[in-house]
mmCIF file of C-alpha atoms in Angstrom:
data_model
loop_
_atom_site.group_PDB
_atom_site.id
_atom_site.type_symbol
_atom_site.label_atom_id
_atom_site.label_comp_id
_atom_site.label_asym_id
_atom_site.label_seq_id
_atom_site.Cartn_x
_atom_site.Cartn_y
_atom_site.Cartn_z
ATOM 1 C CA MET A 145 -36.224 4.850 6.694
ATOM 2 C CA LYS A 146 -35.950 4.473 3.038
ATOM 3 C CA ILE A 147 -31.962 4.949 2.156
ATOM 4 C CA ILE A 148 -30.449 7.141 -0.592
ATOM 5 C CA LYS A 149 -27.019 6.128 -1.945
ATOM 6 C CA PHE A 150 -26.106 10.372 -2.781
ATOM 7 C CA ILE A 151 -22.473 11.615 -4.548
ATOM 8 C CA PRO A 152 -22.461 14.422 -6.721
ATOM 9 C CA PHE A 153 -20.948 14.068 -9.965
ATOM 10 C CA ALA A 154 -21.074 16.503 -13.879
ATOM 11 C CA PHE A 155 -24.079 15.485 -14.507
ATOM 12 C CA ILE A 156 -25.852 16.129 -11.217
ATOM 13 C CA PHE A 157 -26.773 19.716 -12.736
ATOM 14 C CA ILE A 158 -28.611 18.297 -15.592
ATOM 15 C CA LEU A 159 -30.801 16.711 -12.657
ATOM 16 C CA LEU A 160 -30.874 20.090 -11.146
ATOM 17 C CA SER A 161 -33.471 20.910 -13.649
ATOM 18 C CA CYS A 162 -35.961 18.584 -12.727
ATOM 19 C CA SER A 163 -38.674 19.166 -10.187
ATOM 20 C CA GLU A 164 -38.087 17.969 -6.848
ATOM 21 C CA GLY A 165 -40.806 16.057 -7.096
ATOM 22 C CA GLU A 166 -40.124 13.690 -9.859
ATOM 23 C CA LYS A 167 -36.576 13.162 -8.522
ATOM 24 C CA SER A 168 -36.095 9.447 -7.585
ATOM 25 C CA PHE A 169 -33.781 7.250 -5.746
ATOM 26 C CA LYS A 170 -32.928 5.611 -8.624
ATOM 27 C CA ASP A 171 -31.521 8.758 -9.721
ATOM 28 C CA PHE A 172 -29.713 9.284 -6.821
ATOM 29 C CA ASN A 173 -28.102 5.748 -7.074
ATOM 30 C CA ALA A 174 -26.957 6.355 -10.740
ATOM 31 C CA ILE A 175 -25.302 10.215 -9.555
ATOM 32 C CA TYR A 176 -23.432 7.782 -6.378
ATOM 33 C CA SER A 177 -21.989 4.931 -8.619
ATOM 34 C CA GLU A 178 -20.746 7.868 -11.110
ATOM 35 C CA ILE A 179 -18.749 9.791 -7.976
ATOM 36 C CA LYS A 180 -17.443 7.101 -6.734
ATOM 37 C CA LYS A 181 -16.009 6.301 -10.211
ATOM 38 C CA GLU A 182 -14.646 9.646 -10.169
ATOM 39 C CA TYR A 183 -12.806 10.135 -6.447
ATOM 40 C CA ALA A 184 -12.685 6.816 -5.042
ATOM 41 C CA PRO A 185 -12.955 4.030 -7.443
ATOM 42 C CA ASP A 186 -10.780 1.998 -5.103
ATOM 43 C CA LYS A 187 -11.811 1.286 -1.457
ATOM 44 C CA ARG A 188 -8.590 0.322 -0.327
ATOM 45 C CA VAL A 189 -6.639 3.705 -0.843
ATOM 46 C CA GLU A 190 -9.920 5.883 -0.350
ATOM 47 C CA LEU A 191 -12.579 5.648 1.466
ATOM 48 C CA PHE A 192 -16.322 7.260 0.510
ATOM 49 C CA ASP A 193 -19.093 5.491 1.866
ATOM 50 C CA ILE A 194 -22.005 8.469 2.204
ATOM 51 C CA GLN A 195 -25.515 7.617 2.672
ATOM 52 C CA LEU A 196 -28.060 10.541 2.680
ATOM 53 C CA ASN A 197 -31.248 8.709 4.967
ATOM 54 C CA ALA A 198 -35.246 10.053 3.973
ATOM 55 C CA LEU A 199 -36.675 10.049 6.922
ATOM 56 C CA ASN A 200 -40.196 11.916 7.445
ATOM 57 C CA ASN A 201 -39.688 14.999 5.689
ATOM 58 C CA THR A 202 -36.014 15.747 6.822
ATOM 59 C CA TYR A 203 -33.003 13.972 5.402
ATOM 60 C CA ILE A 204 -29.965 12.940 7.845
ATOM 61 C CA LEU A 205 -26.519 12.132 5.814
ATOM 62 C CA GLU A 206 -24.101 9.781 6.945
ATOM 63 C CA GLY A 207 -21.309 7.788 6.672
ATOM 64 C CA GLU A 208 -17.119 8.349 6.247
ATOM 65 C CA THR A 209 -14.813 9.598 3.889
ATOM 66 C CA THR A 210 -11.206 10.271 3.763
ATOM 67 C CA SER A 211 -11.839 12.488 0.444
ATOM 68 C CA ALA A 212 -12.677 16.018 1.585
ATOM 69 C CA GLU A 213 -13.023 17.294 -1.420
ATOM 70 C CA ALA A 214 -15.833 14.914 -2.614
ATOM 71 C CA PHE A 215 -17.431 15.709 0.678
ATOM 72 C CA THR A 216 -17.603 19.113 0.130
ATOM 73 C CA ILE A 217 -18.859 18.919 -3.590
ATOM 74 C CA LEU A 218 -21.733 16.667 -2.390
ATOM 75 C CA LEU A 219 -22.677 19.125 0.419
ATOM 76 C CA ASP A 220 -22.538 21.965 -2.465
ATOM 77 C CA SER A 221 -24.652 19.999 -4.356
ATOM 78 C CA LEU A 222 -27.387 19.392 -1.612
ATOM 79 C CA ASN A 223 -27.322 23.104 -1.054
ATOM 80 C CA LYS A 224 -27.872 24.115 -4.387
ATOM 81 C CA ARG A 225 -30.915 21.371 -4.358
ATOM 82 C CA LYS A 226 -32.451 23.276 -1.134
ATOM 83 C CA VAL A 227 -31.970 19.935 1.310
ATOM 84 C CA ILE A 228 -32.528 20.343 4.367
ATOM 85 C CA TYR A 229 -30.435 17.769 5.972
ATOM 86 C CA GLN A 230 -28.557 16.736 9.395
ATOM 87 C CA ASN A 231 -24.555 16.368 8.934
ATOM 88 C CA LYS A 232 -23.465 13.251 10.754
ATOM 89 C CA VAL A 233 -20.931 12.733 8.081
ATOM 90 C CA ARG A 234 -16.867 11.273 9.697
ATOM 91 C CA VAL A 235 -14.264 12.766 7.306
ATOM 92 C CA LEU A 236 -11.454 11.426 8.647
ATOM 93 C CA PRO A 237 -8.990 11.543 10.443
ATOM 94 C CA ASP A 238 -11.375 13.381 13.251
ATOM 95 C CA SER A 239 -11.997 13.454 16.691
ATOM 96 C CA ALA A 240 -11.547 9.246 17.276
ATOM 97 C CA VAL A 241 -7.748 9.895 16.697
ATOM 98 C CA GLY A 242 -7.266 13.961 18.259
ATOM 99 C CA ASN A 243 -4.038 15.191 16.686
ATOM 100 C CA LEU A 244 -2.218 12.172 17.089
ATOM 101 C CA SER A 245 -3.003 11.651 13.311
ATOM 102 C CA TYR A 246 0.609 9.809 12.244
ATOM 103 C CA ALA A 247 1.874 6.656 13.817
ATOM 104 C CA ILE A 248 5.335 5.326 13.287
ATOM 105 C CA ALA A 249 5.663 1.784 12.748
ATOM 106 C CA LYS A 250 7.853 0.175 16.603
ATOM 107 C CA ASN A 251 8.438 -3.639 15.881
ATOM 108 C CA SER A 252 10.476 -5.338 13.082
ATOM 109 C CA VAL A 253 7.203 -5.779 11.164
ATOM 110 C CA ILE A 254 3.659 -5.003 11.669
ATOM 111 C CA ASN A 255 0.286 -7.036 10.774
ATOM 112 C CA ILE A 256 -2.002 -4.277 9.169
ATOM 113 C CA ARG A 257 -5.710 -6.635 8.720
ATOM 114 C CA SER A 258 -8.863 -6.100 6.750
ATOM 115 C CA LYS A 259 -11.040 -5.346 10.017
ATOM 116 C CA PRO A 260 -9.982 -3.797 13.820
ATOM 117 C CA LYS A 261 -9.794 -7.634 15.090
ATOM 118 C CA HIS A 262 -7.184 -9.945 15.430
ATOM 119 C CA SER A 263 -8.617 -12.404 13.713
ATOM 120 C CA ALA A 264 -9.285 -10.758 10.420
ATOM 121 C CA GLU A 265 -7.253 -11.274 7.160
ATOM 122 C CA LEU A 266 -4.177 -9.635 7.217
ATOM 123 C CA GLY A 267 -4.075 -7.220 4.154
ATOM 124 C CA THR A 268 -0.639 -6.136 4.663
ATOM 125 C CA GLN A 269 2.642 -5.177 6.600
ATOM 126 C CA GLY A 270 4.837 -2.329 7.687
ATOM 127 C CA LEU A 271 8.311 -2.238 8.586
ATOM 128 C CA LEU A 272 10.027 -0.835 10.904
ATOM 129 C CA GLY A 273 10.434 3.160 11.281
ATOM 130 C CA MET A 274 7.845 3.214 8.534
ATOM 131 C CA THR A 275 5.389 6.299 9.013
ATOM 132 C CA LEU A 276 1.588 5.893 8.561
ATOM 133 C CA ARG A 277 -0.996 8.249 8.416
ATOM 134 C CA VAL A 278 -3.912 7.357 10.958
ATOM 135 C CA LEU A 279 -7.822 7.761 10.180
ATOM 136 C CA ASP A 280 -9.865 5.971 13.261
ATOM 137 C CA LYS A 281 -9.885 4.301 16.368
ATOM 138 C CA LYS A 282 -11.718 1.076 17.381
ATOM 139 C CA GLY A 283 -10.596 -0.732 20.449
ATOM 140 C CA ASP A 284 -7.334 -1.720 20.577
ATOM 141 C CA PHE A 285 -7.096 -0.878 16.606
ATOM 142 C CA TYR A 286 -6.477 2.116 14.543
ATOM 143 C CA ARG A 287 -7.414 2.404 10.934
ATOM 144 C CA VAL A 288 -4.119 3.444 9.163
ATOM 145 C CA GLN A 289 -2.939 4.148 5.520
ATOM 146 C CA THR A 290 0.637 3.169 4.604
ATOM 147 C CA PRO A 291 2.962 5.034 2.206
ATOM 148 C CA ASP A 292 1.160 2.935 -0.625
ATOM 149 C CA LYS A 293 -1.915 4.512 0.887
ATOM 150 C CA TYR A 294 -3.295 1.273 1.776
ATOM 151 C CA ILE A 295 -6.068 1.575 3.809
ATOM 152 C CA SER A 296 -6.785 -1.591 6.927
ATOM 153 C CA TRP A 297 -6.530 -1.216 10.602
ATOM 154 C CA VAL A 298 -3.446 -2.265 12.940
ATOM 155 C CA ASP A 299 -2.882 -2.867 16.829
ATOM 156 C CA ARG A 300 -1.928 -0.474 19.211
ATOM 157 C CA GLY A 301 1.086 -2.680 20.142
ATOM 158 C CA GLY A 302 2.741 -2.366 16.821
ATOM 159 C CA ILE A 303 3.007 1.609 16.630
ATOM 160 C CA ILE A 304 4.038 4.335 18.638
ATOM 161 C CA ARG A 305 1.383 7.338 17.800
ATOM 162 C CA VAL A 306 2.634 10.801 17.140
ATOM 163 C CA ASN A 307 1.353 14.608 15.965
ATOM 164 C CA LYS A 308 2.672 15.941 12.508
ATOM 165 C CA ALA A 309 5.671 17.679 14.008
ATOM 166 C CA ASP A 310 6.581 14.562 16.121
ATOM 167 C CA ARG A 311 6.347 12.823 12.290
ATOM 168 C CA ASP A 312 8.002 15.461 10.741
ATOM 169 C CA ARG A 313 10.836 14.711 13.322
ATOM 170 C CA TRP A 314 11.267 11.570 12.579
ATOM 171 C CA PHE A 315 11.951 12.594 8.475
ATOM 172 C CA GLY A 316 14.710 15.057 10.062
ATOM 173 C CA GLU A 317 16.248 12.401 12.078
ATOM 174 C CA LYS A 318 19.723 11.003 10.299
ATOM 175 C CA LYS A 319 18.769 7.359 10.195
ATOM 176 C CA ILE A 320 19.632 3.882 9.392
ATOM 177 C CA ILE A 321 18.467 1.162 6.846
ATOM 178 C CA TYR A 322 18.882 -2.902 7.484
ATOM 179 C CA ASN A 323 19.998 -4.216 4.364
ATOM 180 C CA LYS A 324 19.999 -7.729 5.168
ATOM 181 C CA ASN A 325 17.405 -10.576 4.890
ATOM 182 C CA PHE A 326 17.357 -11.017 9.073
ATOM 183 C CA GLY A 327 18.843 -9.545 11.810
ATOM 184 C CA TYR A 328 18.935 -8.288 15.589
ATOM 185 C CA VAL A 329 19.497 -5.491 17.384
ATOM 186 C CA TYR A 330 21.243 -5.972 20.496
ATOM 187 C CA LYS A 331 21.605 -3.945 23.692
ATOM 188 C CA ASP A 332 24.837 -4.023 24.464
ATOM 189 C CA MET A 333 27.725 -3.894 21.605
ATOM 190 C CA SER A 334 28.287 -7.869 21.906
ATOM 191 C CA GLU A 335 26.203 -10.484 19.651
ATOM 192 C CA ASN A 336 25.905 -12.449 23.085
ATOM 193 C CA SER A 337 23.778 -9.655 24.679
ATOM 194 C CA GLU A 338 20.273 -9.471 25.698
ATOM 195 C CA ILE A 339 18.067 -8.848 22.231
ATOM 196 C CA VAL A 340 16.191 -5.876 21.949
ATOM 197 C CA SER A 341 14.406 -6.666 19.040
ATOM 198 C CA ASP A 342 14.239 -8.682 15.207
ATOM 199 C CA ILE A 343 14.360 -6.718 12.223
ATOM 200 C CA THR A 344 14.310 -7.090 8.495
ATOM 201 C CA LEU A 345 15.245 -6.393 5.270
ATOM 202 C CA GLY A 346 14.175 -2.464 4.821
ATOM 203 C CA GLY A 347 13.949 -1.396 8.754
ATOM 204 C CA ILE A 348 14.804 2.125 9.406
ATOM 205 C CA LEU A 349 16.174 3.041 12.541
ATOM 206 C CA LYS A 350 16.994 6.558 14.234
ATOM 207 C CA PHE A 351 21.219 6.550 14.117
ATOM 208 C CA ASN A 352 23.182 7.683 17.544
ATOM 209 C CA GLY A 353 26.550 6.630 16.890
ATOM 210 C CA ILE A 354 29.089 4.577 16.010
ATOM 211 C CA LYS A 355 30.893 2.591 18.316
ATOM 212 C CA SER A 356 33.429 -1.180 17.964
ATOM 213 C CA GLY A 357 31.967 -2.198 15.047
ATOM 214 C CA PHE A 358 27.962 -1.386 16.358
ATOM 215 C CA PHE A 359 25.746 1.295 14.964
ATOM 216 C CA GLU A 360 23.741 2.822 18.548
ATOM 217 C CA VAL A 361 20.389 2.929 17.400
ATOM 218 C CA GLU A 362 17.063 4.236 18.947
ATOM 219 C CA PHE A 363 13.518 3.382 17.733
ATOM 220 C CA PRO A 364 10.736 5.307 17.596
ATOM 221 C CA ASP A 365 9.214 4.491 21.176
ATOM 222 C CA LYS A 366 13.086 5.524 22.296
ATOM 223 C CA ARG A 367 14.409 2.073 23.306
ATOM 224 C CA LYS A 368 17.655 1.763 22.437
ATOM 225 C CA GLY A 369 20.380 -0.346 20.943
ATOM 226 C CA TYR A 370 22.801 -2.136 18.781
ATOM 227 C CA VAL A 371 22.988 -3.394 14.937
ATOM 228 C CA LYS A 372 26.094 -4.471 13.817
ATOM 229 C CA THR A 373 28.035 -2.124 10.779
ATOM 230 C CA ASN A 374 28.337 -4.288 7.894
ATOM 231 C CA GLU A 375 24.359 -5.307 8.145
ATOM 232 C CA VAL A 376 23.341 -1.681 7.541
ATOM 233 C CA THR A 377 23.435 1.461 5.477
ATOM 234 C CA TYR A 378 22.877 5.414 6.598
ATOM 235 C CA TYR A 379 19.430 5.981 4.883
ATOM 236 C CA ASP A 380 20.359 9.197 3.505
ATOM 237 C CA SER A 381 23.731 7.375 1.754
ATOM 238 C CA TRP A 382 21.612 4.291 0.872
ATOM 239 C CA LEU A 383 19.066 6.561 -0.580
ATOM 240 C CA TYR A 384 21.462 9.140 -2.631
ATOM 241 C CA ASN A 385 23.613 5.863 -3.889
ATOM 242 C CA LEU A 386 20.824 3.995 -5.546
ATOM 243 C CA ASN A 387 20.831 3.290 -9.170
ATOM 244 C CA PRO A 388 17.646 1.539 -10.255
ATOM 245 C CA THR A 389 18.603 -0.974 -13.296
ATOM 246 C CA LYS A 390 16.827 -4.142 -14.754
ATOM 247 C CA GLU A 391 20.355 -6.118 -12.620
ATOM 248 C CA SER A 392 19.550 -4.502 -9.187
ATOM 249 C CA LEU A 393 15.864 -5.694 -9.942
ATOM 250 C CA GLU A 394 16.878 -9.417 -10.081
ATOM 251 C CA ASN A 395 19.865 -9.349 -7.663
ATOM 252 C CA VAL A 396 17.139 -7.832 -4.761
ATOM 253 C CA ALA A 397 14.224 -10.474 -5.814
ATOM 254 C CA LYS A 398 16.765 -13.219 -5.819
ATOM 255 C CA THR A 399 18.006 -12.314 -2.576
ATOM 256 C CA MET A 400 14.930 -13.393 -1.566
ATOM 257 C CA THR A 401 14.428 -17.287 -3.188
ATOM 258 C CA GLY A 402 12.528 -19.362 -0.421
ATOM 259 C CA PHE A 403 11.007 -16.998 1.783
ATOM 260 C CA PRO A 404 7.685 -18.468 2.512
ATOM 261 C CA TYR A 405 4.579 -17.270 0.590
ATOM 262 C CA LEU A 406 2.410 -15.368 3.322
ATOM 263 C CA TRP A 407 -0.874 -13.962 2.393
ATOM 264 C CA GLY A 408 -0.879 -10.149 2.794
ATOM 265 C CA GLY A 409 3.040 -10.522 3.623
ATOM 266 C CA THR A 410 5.012 -7.791 2.550
ATOM 267 C CA SER A 411 8.097 -8.845 4.379
ATOM 268 C CA SER A 412 11.157 -11.113 4.759
ATOM 269 C CA LYS A 413 9.009 -13.160 7.155
ATOM 270 C CA GLY A 414 6.484 -14.385 4.695
ATOM 271 C CA MET A 415 5.038 -12.609 1.432
ATOM 272 C CA ASP A 416 2.187 -13.086 -1.135
ATOM 273 C CA CYS A 417 2.908 -12.316 -4.909
ATOM 274 C CA SER A 418 2.084 -8.188 -4.736
ATOM 275 C CA GLY A 419 4.336 -8.332 -1.296
ATOM 276 C CA PHE A 420 7.287 -9.680 -3.144
ATOM 277 C CA THR A 421 7.079 -7.365 -6.309
ATOM 278 C CA LYS A 422 6.564 -4.536 -3.916
ATOM 279 C CA THR A 423 9.676 -5.294 -2.103
ATOM 280 C CA VAL A 424 11.873 -5.642 -4.611
ATOM 281 C CA TYR A 425 10.879 -2.327 -5.622
ATOM 282 C CA LEU A 426 10.801 -0.563 -2.390
ATOM 283 C CA MET A 427 14.499 -1.993 -1.781
ATOM 284 C CA ASN A 428 15.131 -0.074 -5.056
ATOM 285 C CA GLY A 429 14.164 2.949 -4.112
ATOM 286 C CA PHE A 430 10.538 2.837 -5.232
ATOM 287 C CA ILE A 431 6.583 2.974 -3.676
ATOM 288 C CA ILE A 432 4.621 1.043 -5.826
ATOM 289 C CA PRO A 433 0.549 0.097 -5.474
ATOM 290 C CA ARG A 434 0.420 -2.841 -3.119
ATOM 291 C CA ASP A 435 -1.776 -5.242 -4.770
ATOM 292 C CA ALA A 436 -1.246 -6.882 -8.018
ATOM 293 C CA SER A 437 -4.844 -5.461 -9.165
ATOM 294 C CA GLN A 438 -3.336 -2.365 -8.344
ATOM 295 C CA GLN A 439 0.004 -3.221 -9.965
ATOM 296 C CA ILE A 440 -1.119 -3.877 -13.313
ATOM 297 C CA ASN A 441 -2.683 -0.072 -13.703
ATOM 298 C CA ALA A 442 0.100 1.268 -13.579
ATOM 299 C CA GLY A 443 3.457 1.684 -15.016
ATOM 300 C CA LYS A 444 3.801 0.868 -19.439
ATOM 301 C CA THR A 445 1.965 -1.597 -21.130
ATOM 302 C CA VAL A 446 4.216 -3.767 -22.622
ATOM 303 C CA ASP A 447 3.591 -7.114 -24.828
ATOM 304 C CA LYS A 448 0.351 -6.689 -25.834
ATOM 305 C CA ASN A 449 0.751 -9.732 -28.012
ATOM 306 C CA LEU A 450 1.416 -12.093 -24.912
ATOM 307 C CA ASP A 451 4.346 -14.049 -26.445
ATOM 308 C CA PHE A 452 7.123 -12.633 -24.031
ATOM 309 C CA SER A 453 8.972 -10.879 -26.820
ATOM 310 C CA ASP A 454 8.947 -7.114 -26.145
ATOM 311 C CA LEU A 455 9.685 -8.427 -22.270
ATOM 312 C CA GLU A 456 12.442 -6.565 -20.579
ATOM 313 C CA LYS A 457 14.309 -7.937 -17.142
ATOM 314 C CA GLY A 458 12.284 -6.147 -13.974
ATOM 315 C CA ASP A 459 8.887 -6.130 -15.657
ATOM 316 C CA LEU A 460 5.669 -7.092 -13.962
ATOM 317 C CA MET A 461 3.767 -9.916 -15.561
ATOM 318 C CA PHE A 462 0.549 -10.262 -14.142
ATOM 319 C CA PHE A 463 -2.064 -13.835 -14.474
ATOM 320 C CA GLY A 464 -5.178 -14.668 -13.615
ATOM 321 C CA LYS A 465 -8.800 -14.750 -15.208
ATOM 322 C CA LYS A 466 -8.791 -13.347 -18.701
ATOM 323 C CA ALA A 467 -12.431 -11.183 -19.327
ATOM 324 C CA THR A 468 -15.073 -12.509 -21.165
ATOM 325 C CA ALA A 469 -18.557 -11.528 -22.433
ATOM 326 C CA ASN A 470 -19.998 -11.631 -19.111
ATOM 327 C CA LYS A 471 -17.046 -10.595 -16.761
ATOM 328 C CA LYS A 472 -14.477 -8.689 -16.608
ATOM 329 C CA GLN A 473 -10.433 -9.541 -16.429
ATOM 330 C CA ARG A 474 -9.561 -10.758 -12.956
ATOM 331 C CA VAL A 475 -6.081 -10.042 -11.831
ATOM 332 C CA THR A 476 -4.756 -13.129 -9.333
ATOM 333 C CA HIS A 477 -1.074 -13.375 -9.386
ATOM 334 C CA VAL A 478 2.479 -11.237 -10.388
ATOM 335 C CA GLY A 479 5.459 -12.100 -10.950
ATOM 336 C CA ILE A 480 9.214 -10.327 -12.636
ATOM 337 C CA TRP A 481 10.376 -11.133 -15.552
ATOM 338 C CA LEU A 482 14.154 -11.946 -15.595
ATOM 339 C CA GLY A 483 14.699 -11.844 -19.217
ATOM 340 C CA ASN A 484 17.060 -14.889 -19.584
ATOM 341 C CA ASP A 485 17.410 -17.612 -22.144
ATOM 342 C CA LYS A 486 15.444 -20.017 -19.975
ATOM 343 C CA MET A 487 12.454 -17.472 -20.482
ATOM 344 C CA GLU A 488 12.297 -17.769 -16.597
ATOM 345 C CA PHE A 489 10.265 -15.408 -14.097
ATOM 346 C CA ILE A 490 10.864 -14.857 -10.138
ATOM 347 C CA HIS A 491 7.604 -15.020 -7.960
ATOM 348 C CA SER A 492 6.068 -16.062 -4.647
ATOM 349 C CA ALA A 493 3.977 -18.902 -4.999
ATOM 350 C CA GLY A 494 3.986 -21.015 -2.373
ATOM 351 C CA ASN A 495 7.087 -19.680 -1.826
ATOM 352 C CA VAL A 496 9.487 -17.219 -3.768
ATOM 353 C CA HIS A 497 11.093 -19.416 -6.819
ATOM 354 C CA LEU A 498 12.070 -19.596 -10.666
ATOM 355 C CA SER A 499 9.488 -20.079 -13.014
ATOM 356 C CA SER A 500 9.731 -20.467 -16.636
ATOM 357 C CA MET A 501 7.596 -19.961 -19.643
ATOM 358 C CA ASP A 502 9.223 -22.052 -22.129
ATOM 359 C CA GLU A 503 8.118 -25.946 -21.965
ATOM 360 C CA ASN A 504 11.633 -27.663 -22.317
ATOM 361 C CA GLU A 505 12.574 -26.222 -19.092
ATOM 362 C CA ALA A 506 12.336 -28.721 -15.965
ATOM 363 C CA ASN A 507 10.963 -25.593 -13.906
ATOM 364 C CA TYR A 508 8.053 -24.897 -16.578
ATOM 365 C CA ASP A 509 4.801 -23.242 -15.174
ATOM 366 C CA GLY A 510 2.249 -24.070 -17.769
ATOM 367 C CA PHE A 511 -0.157 -22.930 -15.294
ATOM 368 C CA ASN A 512 0.814 -19.980 -15.599
ATOM 369 C CA LYS A 513 1.282 -19.636 -19.342
ATOM 370 C CA ASN A 514 -2.472 -20.156 -19.836
ATOM 371 C CA ARG A 515 -3.209 -17.446 -17.810
ATOM 372 C CA TYR A 516 -1.009 -15.112 -18.634
ATOM 373 C CA LEU A 517 -2.273 -11.888 -18.825
ATOM 374 C CA GLY A 518 0.128 -9.292 -19.375
ATOM 375 C CA SER A 519 2.784 -7.065 -18.544
ATOM 376 C CA ARG A 520 3.505 -4.003 -17.159
ATOM 377 C CA ARG A 521 7.260 -1.746 -17.099
ATOM 378 C CA TYR A 522 7.779 0.325 -14.622
ATOM 379 C CA LEU A 523 11.345 0.978 -14.392
ATOM 380 C CA GLY A 524 12.084 4.947 -16.230
ATOM 381 C CA VAL A 525 8.477 5.416 -16.458
ATOM 382 C CA LYS A 526 7.447 8.531 -14.941
ATOM 383 C CA ASP A 527 3.762 7.258 -12.732
ATOM 384 C CA LYS A 528 2.027 9.148 -10.022
ATOM 385 C CA MET A 529 1.067 5.337 -8.844
ATOM 386 C CA ILE A 530 5.073 4.623 -8.746
ATOM 387 C CA ILE A 531 6.940 6.922 -6.004
ATOM 388 C CA ASP A 532 10.423 7.257 -6.111
ATOM 389 C CA LEU A 533 12.066 7.801 -3.127
ATOM 390 C CA LYS A 534 14.345 10.021 -4.371
ATOM 391 C CA GLU A 535 11.843 12.712 -5.180
ATOM 392 C CA LYS A 536 9.585 12.075 -2.137
ATOM 393 C CA ILE A 537 12.845 11.351 0.218
ATOM 394 C CA LYS A 538 10.287 10.912 3.582
ATOM 395 C CA LEU A 539 9.160 6.725 3.828
#
């Protein structure tokens, strides 16, 4: 069996004019590469893995995708070529998850991994109350897509699966958002009572009432408990009153000073470099791309001269390996410029801390200065990769 990677693209119509006998596997691979670039250049946010397997005089179309649009074009192209094939491609989500194609995080933090097993690399995290799109199932794991479009696997213990109606109902509930770094949900209206769960910055719960200095809350899986009123805010009020500024970005970032570095972490329990920047912007009302190599593609380019003169507080600074004649630029780190007279930025490396680009400062970071790639401005910039929660409303 010979495997042909086949995907349609604009120039496929040129190939259609050639006789069938002149087609080569090389042609199909070229088509695949081009359409991959068009419809699914980043497998972290869009799946498009299709193979056309040639067996004797028949073709078998196999693989999986989350892009129904690209797959439709593929089928149309095959039909125009009068290719007879068996379609075994899975368009996700499919019958593996049924009508329960959504989920809500029910733990304070859920770990979302690169593969469907507990030993797999941590890809990202989700916070209590976060809604997810469920794409697939394998054993006790579900392939999910987070609000920032990141696709990975979560074990069933961290989520409750729901249908679209229940997801929409959750959106419509009156909710609270936790605004401290760490805390607890108690079984009764007392700090000395049994703990139902811990809760972290950004966690969301249904609001059921207020009594004696406590909010009565409800988890997505119907568990109930109490949180102190001075540790939470009504979600709608929080969102309405948000006024993201350079100063608010700095203030939120500095509250996380000392948080430990955790590869794949995006919560106050631990965060990697892009998880830190993502969380800072989330608490200012924005959902931004998950990884540093994605974040550098959003917003507005600033500081083209790489001398820090064009930077403003809140800009994201990117670091890594510069492009060479043989290799593309590789982004491996990100931080937030603070715009003070010490030329400081804040980032997660070992832990969240401040570093300086001024060699005369005690916290001078020559390592990162030497691998500085440039910066992007998000604040005040309209970009489809930067989701304003005030416009989207739903988390």
